[in-house]
PDB file of C-alpha atoms in Angstrom:
ATOM      1  CA  MET A  13     -82.423   0.443  24.642  1.00 53.00           C
ATOM      2  CA  ALA A  14     -85.112  -0.078  26.554  1.00 58.00           C
ATOM      3  CA  ALA A  15     -88.969  -1.357  25.188  1.00 53.00           C
ATOM      4  CA  PRO A  16     -91.576   0.667  25.095  1.00 50.00           C
ATOM      5  CA  ALA A  17     -93.062   1.351  28.442  1.00 62.00           C
ATOM      6  CA  PRO A  18     -96.295  -0.525  29.508  1.00 65.00           C
ATOM      7  CA  LEU A  19     -98.193   1.553  31.960  1.00 80.00           C
ATOM      8  CA  TYR A  20    -100.755   0.010  34.615  1.00 92.00           C
ATOM      9  CA  GLU A  21    -103.377   1.675  36.248  1.00 92.00           C
ATOM     10  CA  SER A  22    -105.567   1.572  39.242  1.00 91.00           C
ATOM     11  CA  ASP A  23    -107.697   4.424  41.192  1.00 89.00           C
ATOM     12  CA  GLY A  24    -105.207   6.090  43.184  1.00 95.00           C
ATOM     13  CA  LEU A  25    -101.620   4.706  41.496  1.00 97.00           C
ATOM     14  CA  ARG A  26     -99.759   4.780  37.960  1.00 96.00           C
ATOM     15  CA  VAL A  27     -97.270   2.255  37.102  1.00 97.00           C
ATOM     16  CA  VAL A  28     -94.679   2.878  34.420  1.00 97.00           C
ATOM     17  CA  LYS A  29     -92.767  -0.188  33.466  1.00 96.00           C
ATOM     18  CA  LEU A  30     -88.959   0.057  31.590  1.00 96.00           C
ATOM     19  CA  SER A  31     -87.610  -3.317  30.090  1.00 95.00           C
ATOM     20  CA  ALA A  32     -84.474  -4.563  28.551  1.00 95.00           C
ATOM     21  CA  LEU A  33     -82.398  -2.185  30.824  1.00 97.00           C
ATOM     22  CA  GLY A  34     -78.137  -3.211  30.712  1.00 97.00           C
ATOM     23  CA  PRO A  35     -76.998  -6.464  29.863  1.00 97.00           C
ATOM     24  CA  TYR A  36     -79.170  -8.678  32.601  1.00 97.00           C
ATOM     25  CA  SER A  37     -81.915  -6.872  30.923  1.00 97.00           C
ATOM     26  CA  ASN A  38     -83.570  -5.418  34.103  1.00 98.00           C
ATOM     27  CA  ASN A  39     -86.941  -3.750  34.194  1.00 97.00           C
ATOM     28  CA  ALA A  40     -87.376  -0.471  36.064  1.00 97.00           C
ATOM     29  CA  PHE A  41     -90.398   0.951  37.573  1.00 97.00           C
ATOM     30  CA  ILE A  42     -91.725   4.342  38.375  1.00 97.00           C
ATOM     31  CA  LEU A  43     -94.679   4.053  40.620  1.00 98.00           C
ATOM     32  CA  ILE A  44     -96.882   7.656  40.856  1.00 97.00           C
ATOM     33  CA  ASP A  45     -99.106   8.562  42.843  1.00 97.00           C
ATOM     34  CA  LYS A  46    -102.291  10.390  40.519  1.00 96.00           C
ATOM     35  CA  ALA A  47    -103.496  12.381  43.339  1.00 97.00           C
ATOM     36  CA  THR A  48    -100.154  14.799  44.114  1.00 98.00           C
ATOM     37  CA  SER A  49     -98.046  13.368  40.903  1.00 97.00           C
ATOM     38  CA  GLN A  50     -95.349  12.343  43.327  1.00 98.00           C
ATOM     39  CA  SER A  51     -93.227   9.198  42.128  1.00 98.00           C
ATOM     40  CA  ALA A  52     -91.251   6.485  43.509  1.00 98.00           C
ATOM     41  CA  ILE A  53     -88.246   5.193  42.067  1.00 98.00           C
ATOM     42  CA  ILE A  54     -87.812   1.118  42.176  1.00 98.00           C
ATOM     43  CA  ASP A  55     -83.953   0.516  42.362  1.00 98.00           C
ATOM     44  CA  ALA A  56     -80.893   1.967  40.736  1.00 98.00           C
ATOM     45  CA  VAL A  57     -80.668  -0.354  37.706  1.00 98.00           C
ATOM     46  CA  PRO A  58     -78.318   0.438  34.271  1.00 97.00           C
ATOM     47  CA  GLU A  59     -79.314   3.172  31.824  1.00 96.00           C
ATOM     48  CA  MET A  60     -81.123   5.263  34.351  1.00 96.00           C
ATOM     49  CA  ASP A  61     -81.375   8.171  32.418  1.00 96.00           C
ATOM     50  CA  GLN A  62     -84.167   6.407  30.578  1.00 96.00           C
ATOM     51  CA  VAL A  63     -85.898   5.876  33.970  1.00 96.00           C
ATOM     52  CA  LEU A  64     -85.054   9.637  34.483  1.00 97.00           C
ATOM     53  CA  ALA A  65     -86.618  10.796  31.281  1.00 96.00           C
ATOM     54  CA  ALA A  66     -89.777   8.151  32.082  1.00 95.00           C
ATOM     55  CA  ALA A  67     -90.151   9.819  35.667  1.00 96.00           C
ATOM     56  CA  ALA A  68     -90.292  13.487  34.005  1.00 94.00           C
ATOM     57  CA  GLY A  69     -93.193  15.709  34.822  1.00 95.00           C
ATOM     58  CA  THR A  70     -93.367  13.862  38.310  1.00 97.00           C
ATOM     59  CA  LYS A  71     -91.393  14.575  41.817  1.00 98.00           C
ATOM     60  CA  ILE A  72     -89.191  12.067  42.760  1.00 98.00           C
ATOM     61  CA  SER A  73     -90.166  11.603  46.221  1.00 98.00           C
ATOM     62  CA  MET A  74     -88.174   8.503  47.116  1.00 98.00           C
ATOM     63  CA  VAL A  75     -85.919   5.589  45.696  1.00 98.00           C
ATOM     64  CA  LEU A  76     -86.540   2.287  46.936  1.00 98.00           C
ATOM     65  CA  PHE A  77     -84.484  -0.765  46.544  1.00 98.00           C
ATOM     66  CA  THR A  78     -85.862  -4.559  46.422  1.00 98.00           C
ATOM     67  CA  HIS A  79     -82.269  -5.548  47.000  1.00 98.00           C
ATOM     68  CA  SER A  80     -78.463  -4.807  46.574  1.00 98.00           C
ATOM     69  CA  HIS A  81     -77.410  -7.689  43.753  1.00 98.00           C
ATOM     70  CA  PRO A  82     -74.954  -5.014  41.460  1.00 98.00           C
ATOM     71  CA  ASP A  83     -77.480  -4.967  38.555  1.00 98.00           C
ATOM     72  CA  HIS A  84     -80.000  -3.376  40.952  1.00 98.00           C
ATOM     73  CA  ILE A  85     -77.639  -0.736  42.652  1.00 98.00           C
ATOM     74  CA  HIS A  86     -75.780  -0.014  39.329  1.00 98.00           C
ATOM     75  CA  SER A  87     -76.771   3.445  39.047  1.00 98.00           C
ATOM     76  CA  PHE A  88     -76.544   4.171  42.853  1.00 98.00           C
ATOM     77  CA  ASP A  89     -73.848   7.120  42.422  1.00 97.00           C
ATOM     78  CA  ALA A  90     -75.470   8.720  39.635  1.00 95.00           C
ATOM     79  CA  LEU A  91     -78.748   8.682  41.110  1.00 97.00           C
ATOM     80  CA  ARG A  92     -77.266   9.947  44.202  1.00 96.00           C
ATOM     81  CA  GLU A  93     -76.098  13.157  42.137  1.00 96.00           C
ATOM     82  CA  LYS A  94     -79.141  13.542  39.884  1.00 96.00           C
ATOM     83  CA  VAL A  95     -81.786  13.426  42.617  1.00 97.00           C
ATOM     84  CA  ALA A  96     -82.478  14.793  45.844  1.00 96.00           C
ATOM     85  CA  ALA A  97     -84.545  12.165  47.669  1.00 98.00           C
ATOM     86  CA  PRO A  98     -84.004   9.453  50.040  1.00 98.00           C
ATOM     87  CA  PHE A  99     -83.173   5.999  49.229  1.00 98.00           C
ATOM     88  CA  TYR A 100     -84.428   2.982  51.296  1.00 98.00           C
ATOM     89  CA  MET A 101     -83.090  -0.255  51.371  1.00 98.00           C
ATOM     90  CA  HIS A 102     -83.462  -3.498  54.195  1.00 98.00           C
ATOM     91  CA  PRO A 103     -80.253  -3.256  56.547  1.00 98.00           C
ATOM     92  CA  ASP A 104     -79.646  -7.026  55.825  1.00 98.00           C
ATOM     93  CA  GLU A 105     -78.787  -6.589  52.489  1.00 98.00           C
ATOM     94  CA  PRO A 106     -75.034  -6.941  52.540  1.00 97.00           C
ATOM     95  CA  TRP A 107     -74.132  -5.410  48.925  1.00 96.00           C
ATOM     96  CA  GLY A 108     -75.899  -1.891  50.029  1.00 95.00           C
ATOM     97  CA  ASP A 109     -73.944   1.072  51.166  1.00 95.00           C
ATOM     98  CA  HIS A 110     -75.707   1.648  54.144  1.00 97.00           C
ATOM     99  CA  SER A 111     -73.950   4.639  54.954  1.00 97.00           C
ATOM    100  CA  ARG A 112     -75.963   6.332  52.300  1.00 97.00           C
ATOM    101  CA  ILE A 113     -78.823   4.756  52.955  1.00 98.00           C
ATOM    102  CA  ASP A 114     -81.531   7.166  54.487  1.00 98.00           C
ATOM    103  CA  VAL A 115     -84.380   4.971  55.264  1.00 98.00           C
ATOM    104  CA  ALA A 116     -83.654   1.335  56.667  1.00 98.00           C
ATOM    105  CA  LEU A 117     -87.305  -0.347  55.695  1.00 98.00           C
ATOM    106  CA  GLN A 118     -88.375  -3.386  57.741  1.00 98.00           C
ATOM    107  CA  GLY A 119     -91.318  -5.883  56.722  1.00 98.00           C
ATOM    108  CA  GLY A 120     -94.565  -4.412  57.952  1.00 98.00           C
ATOM    109  CA  ASP A 121     -93.362  -1.087  57.580  1.00 98.00           C
ATOM    110  CA  SER A 122     -95.490   1.448  55.518  1.00 98.00           C
ATOM    111  CA  ILE A 123     -94.613   3.903  53.243  1.00 98.00           C
ATOM    112  CA  GLU A 124     -96.329   6.852  52.028  1.00 98.00           C
ATOM    113  CA  LEU A 125     -96.275   8.207  48.203  1.00 98.00           C
ATOM    114  CA  GLY A 126     -98.552  10.837  48.255  1.00 98.00           C
ATOM    115  CA  ASP A 127    -101.864   9.577  48.798  1.00 97.00           C
ATOM    116  CA  THR A 128    -100.884   6.400  48.048  1.00 98.00           C
ATOM    117  CA  LYS A 129     -99.626   3.584  50.969  1.00 98.00           C
ATOM    118  CA  LEU A 130     -97.132   1.155  49.652  1.00 98.00           C
ATOM    119  CA  GLN A 131     -96.945  -2.104  52.079  1.00 98.00           C
ATOM    120  CA  VAL A 132     -93.543  -3.204  52.279  1.00 98.00           C
ATOM    121  CA  ILE A 133     -92.895  -6.629  52.504  1.00 98.00           C
ATOM    122  CA  HIS A 134     -89.753  -8.759  53.642  1.00 98.00           C
ATOM    123  CA  THR A 135     -89.043 -11.976  51.433  1.00 98.00           C
ATOM    124  CA  PRO A 136     -85.281 -13.070  52.089  1.00 98.00           C
ATOM    125  CA  GLY A 137     -84.363 -15.819  50.192  1.00 98.00           C
ATOM    126  CA  HIS A 138     -83.022 -14.558  47.124  1.00 98.00           C
ATOM    127  CA  THR A 139     -80.996 -11.958  49.481  1.00 98.00           C
ATOM    128  CA  PRO A 140     -81.445 -11.487  53.002  1.00 98.00           C
ATOM    129  CA  GLY A 141     -83.219  -8.416  53.250  1.00 98.00           C
ATOM    130  CA  GLY A 142     -85.258  -8.553  49.791  1.00 98.00           C
ATOM    131  CA  LEU A 143     -88.194  -6.356  50.109  1.00 98.00           C
ATOM    132  CA  CYS A 144     -91.439  -6.348  48.325  1.00 99.00           C
ATOM    133  CA  TYR A 145     -93.651  -3.253  47.466  1.00 98.00           C
ATOM    134  CA  TYR A 146     -97.273  -3.636  47.448  1.00 98.00           C
ATOM    135  CA  HIS A 147    -100.286  -1.718  46.606  1.00 98.00           C
ATOM    136  CA  ALA A 148    -103.485  -3.554  45.232  1.00 97.00           C
ATOM    137  CA  PRO A 149    -103.667  -5.021  42.778  1.00 97.00           C
ATOM    138  CA  TYR A 150     -99.270  -4.579  41.856  1.00 98.00           C
ATOM    139  CA  CYS A 151     -96.767  -6.057  44.175  1.00 98.00           C
ATOM    140  CA  VAL A 152     -93.246  -5.179  43.088  1.00 98.00           C
ATOM    141  CA  VAL A 153     -91.066  -7.781  43.691  1.00 98.00           C
ATOM    142  CA  GLY A 154     -87.490  -7.416  42.265  1.00 98.00           C
ATOM    143  CA  ASP A 155     -86.225 -10.840  41.762  1.00 98.00           C
ATOM    144  CA  THR A 156     -88.213 -12.801  44.255  1.00 98.00           C
ATOM    145  CA  LEU A 157     -90.901 -14.171  42.113  1.00 98.00           C
ATOM    146  CA  PHE A 158     -90.622 -14.794  38.421  1.00 98.00           C
ATOM    147  CA  PRO A 159     -93.405 -16.770  35.889  1.00 98.00           C
ATOM    148  CA  GLY A 160     -92.620 -20.145  36.711  1.00 98.00           C
ATOM    149  CA  GLY A 161     -90.572 -20.273  39.199  1.00 98.00           C
ATOM    150  CA  PRO A 162     -88.659 -18.446  42.482  1.00 98.00           C
ATOM    151  CA  GLY A 163     -85.382 -16.510  41.857  1.00 98.00           C
ATOM    152  CA  HIS A 164     -82.285 -17.787  42.073  1.00 98.00           C
ATOM    153  CA  SER A 165     -80.916 -19.170  44.909  1.00 98.00           C
ATOM    154  CA  THR A 166     -77.065 -20.100  46.234  1.00 98.00           C
ATOM    155  CA  SER A 167     -78.506 -22.968  48.353  1.00 98.00           C
ATOM    156  CA  ASN A 168     -81.167 -25.353  49.405  1.00 98.00           C
ATOM    157  CA  GLU A 169     -81.177 -23.119  52.873  1.00 98.00           C
ATOM    158  CA  ASN A 170     -81.792 -20.281  50.926  1.00 98.00           C
ATOM    159  CA  LEU A 171     -84.354 -22.078  48.297  1.00 98.00           C
ATOM    160  CA  LEU A 172     -86.493 -23.023  51.540  1.00 98.00           C
ATOM    161  CA  THR A 173     -86.136 -19.510  52.929  1.00 98.00           C
ATOM    162  CA  LEU A 174     -87.379 -18.329  49.416  1.00 98.00           C
ATOM    163  CA  ILE A 175     -90.002 -20.675  49.254  1.00 98.00           C
ATOM    164  CA  GLY A 176     -91.681 -19.992  52.450  1.00 98.00           C
ATOM    165  CA  SER A 177     -91.274 -15.742  51.910  1.00 98.00           C
ATOM    166  CA  ILE A 178     -93.458 -16.654  48.697  1.00 98.00           C
ATOM    167  CA  THR A 179     -96.023 -19.050  50.239  1.00 98.00           C
ATOM    168  CA  GLU A 180     -96.355 -16.952  53.028  1.00 98.00           C
ATOM    169  CA  HIS A 181     -96.068 -13.341  51.872  1.00 98.00           C
ATOM    170  CA  LEU A 182     -96.907 -13.219  48.248  1.00 98.00           C
ATOM    171  CA  HIS A 183     -99.184 -16.167  47.946  1.00 98.00           C
ATOM    172  CA  SER A 184    -101.537 -14.702  50.898  1.00 98.00           C
ATOM    173  CA  LEU A 185    -101.833 -11.610  48.434  1.00 98.00           C
ATOM    174  CA  PRO A 186    -105.247 -11.731  46.508  1.00 98.00           C
ATOM    175  CA  GLU A 187    -105.262 -14.016  43.413  1.00 98.00           C
ATOM    176  CA  ASN A 188    -105.157 -11.451  41.235  1.00 98.00           C
ATOM    177  CA  THR A 189    -102.075  -9.305  42.175  1.00 98.00           C
ATOM    178  CA  ILE A 190     -99.852  -8.735  39.090  1.00 98.00           C
ATOM    179  CA  ILE A 191     -96.482  -9.802  40.285  1.00 98.00           C
ATOM    180  CA  LEU A 192     -93.799  -6.855  38.861  1.00 98.00           C
ATOM    181  CA  ASN A 193     -90.725  -8.574  39.038  1.00 98.00           C
ATOM    182  CA  GLY A 194     -87.001  -7.378  37.962  1.00 98.00           C
ATOM    183  CA  HIS A 195     -86.617  -9.280  34.589  1.00 98.00           C
ATOM    184  CA  GLY A 196     -88.796  -9.919  31.844  1.00 96.00           C
ATOM    185  CA  ASP A 197     -92.487 -10.543  32.214  1.00 96.00           C
ATOM    186  CA  GLU A 198     -95.367 -10.302  35.174  1.00 96.00           C
ATOM    187  CA  THR A 199     -96.998 -13.020  36.751  1.00 97.00           C
ATOM    188  CA  THR A 200    -100.356 -13.237  38.836  1.00 98.00           C
ATOM    189  CA  VAL A 201    -100.110 -14.296  42.343  1.00 98.00           C
ATOM    190  CA  GLY A 202    -102.814 -16.844  41.287  1.00 98.00           C
ATOM    191  CA  ALA A 203    -100.943 -18.037  38.279  1.00 98.00           C
ATOM    192  CA  SER A 204     -98.203 -18.865  41.113  1.00 98.00           C
ATOM    193  CA  ARG A 205     -99.881 -20.517  43.591  1.00 98.00           C
ATOM    194  CA  GLU A 206    -101.176 -22.651  41.220  1.00 97.00           C
ATOM    195  CA  GLU A 207     -97.195 -23.372  39.666  1.00 98.00           C
ATOM    196  CA  TYR A 208     -96.326 -24.192  42.966  1.00 98.00           C
ATOM    197  CA  ALA A 209     -99.239 -26.517  43.997  1.00 97.00           C
ATOM    198  CA  TYR A 210     -97.482 -28.806  41.439  1.00 97.00           C
ATOM    199  CA  PHE A 211     -94.281 -28.534  42.982  1.00 97.00           C
ATOM    200  CA  ALA A 212     -95.399 -28.992  46.501  1.00 97.00           C
ATOM    201  CA  THR A 213     -96.251 -32.437  45.280  1.00 96.00           C
ATOM    202  CA  LYS A 214     -93.380 -33.642  44.410  1.00 95.00           C
ATOM    203  CA  GLU A 215     -90.289 -35.022  46.049  1.00 95.00           C
ATOM    204  CA  HIS A 216     -86.950 -32.835  45.792  1.00 95.00           C
ATOM    205  CA  ASP A 217     -83.080 -33.346  45.850  1.00 95.00           C
ATOM    206  CA  ALA A 218     -82.182 -32.602  49.250  1.00 97.00           C
ATOM    207  CA  ASP A 219     -79.496 -29.798  47.655  1.00 98.00           C
ATOM    208  CA  LEU A 220     -82.073 -28.315  45.267  1.00 97.00           C
ATOM    209  CA  HIS A 221     -81.279 -24.472  44.533  1.00 98.00           C
ATOM    210  CA  GLY A 222     -80.018 -22.080  41.694  1.00 98.00           C
ATOM    211  CA  ASP A 223     -82.678 -21.781  38.966  1.00 98.00           C
ATOM    212  CA  VAL A 224     -85.432 -23.994  39.640  1.00 98.00           C
ATOM    213  CA  LEU A 225     -88.638 -24.478  38.394  1.00 97.00           C
ATOM    214  CA  TRP A 226     -92.487 -24.635  39.689  1.00 97.00           C
ATOM    215  CA  GLU A 227     -93.414 -27.303  37.243  1.00 93.00           C
ATOM    216  CA  GLN A 228     -89.703 -28.651  36.482  1.00 85.00           C
ATOM    217  CA  ASP A 229     -90.114 -32.645  36.899  1.00 72.00           C
TER     218      ASP A 229
END
């Protein structure tokens, strides 16, 4: 059962979060353009009926994928059956069924959700085609960045790619940007910059990867 849905709200955008969905405690996000009530569902996580219930009263206009790990595409088929809206994913995602993806997104693209423009940011490293969706002051990042560290990496090469994605693309956003990730609690760009600054002062094993913490000695 999902935890109660927090609500984030800016001038034009409302963000609904559902948490603790499925065996990996996924977060789900619904972005709602306040002017038109058009909405975007982020990822096809487990327990999608709860997400659809939270989106009731909106016009679901798109499904945006951050990446294609199984817990983020778990309800792909069920959502395809229930939602008549295009699916968006980066073409480099290795586990996605791209024959059923309607729009191939690239970093630098812009998506119009009603009167709201979402900036698409490509952040490879956790997966090759990881995407984040930014509209100030929010950035939905999937499993790219968490409080205390980057997402999981399967090799040192991937970790370095992921760190580059974070420092170049996410840490360049305003420091008050709220980072909405795929599992657990939020953080901010400012907090993450400070944590990474400590990491950058240390020497690290040449094969460092996996579940890395910025401030771990």
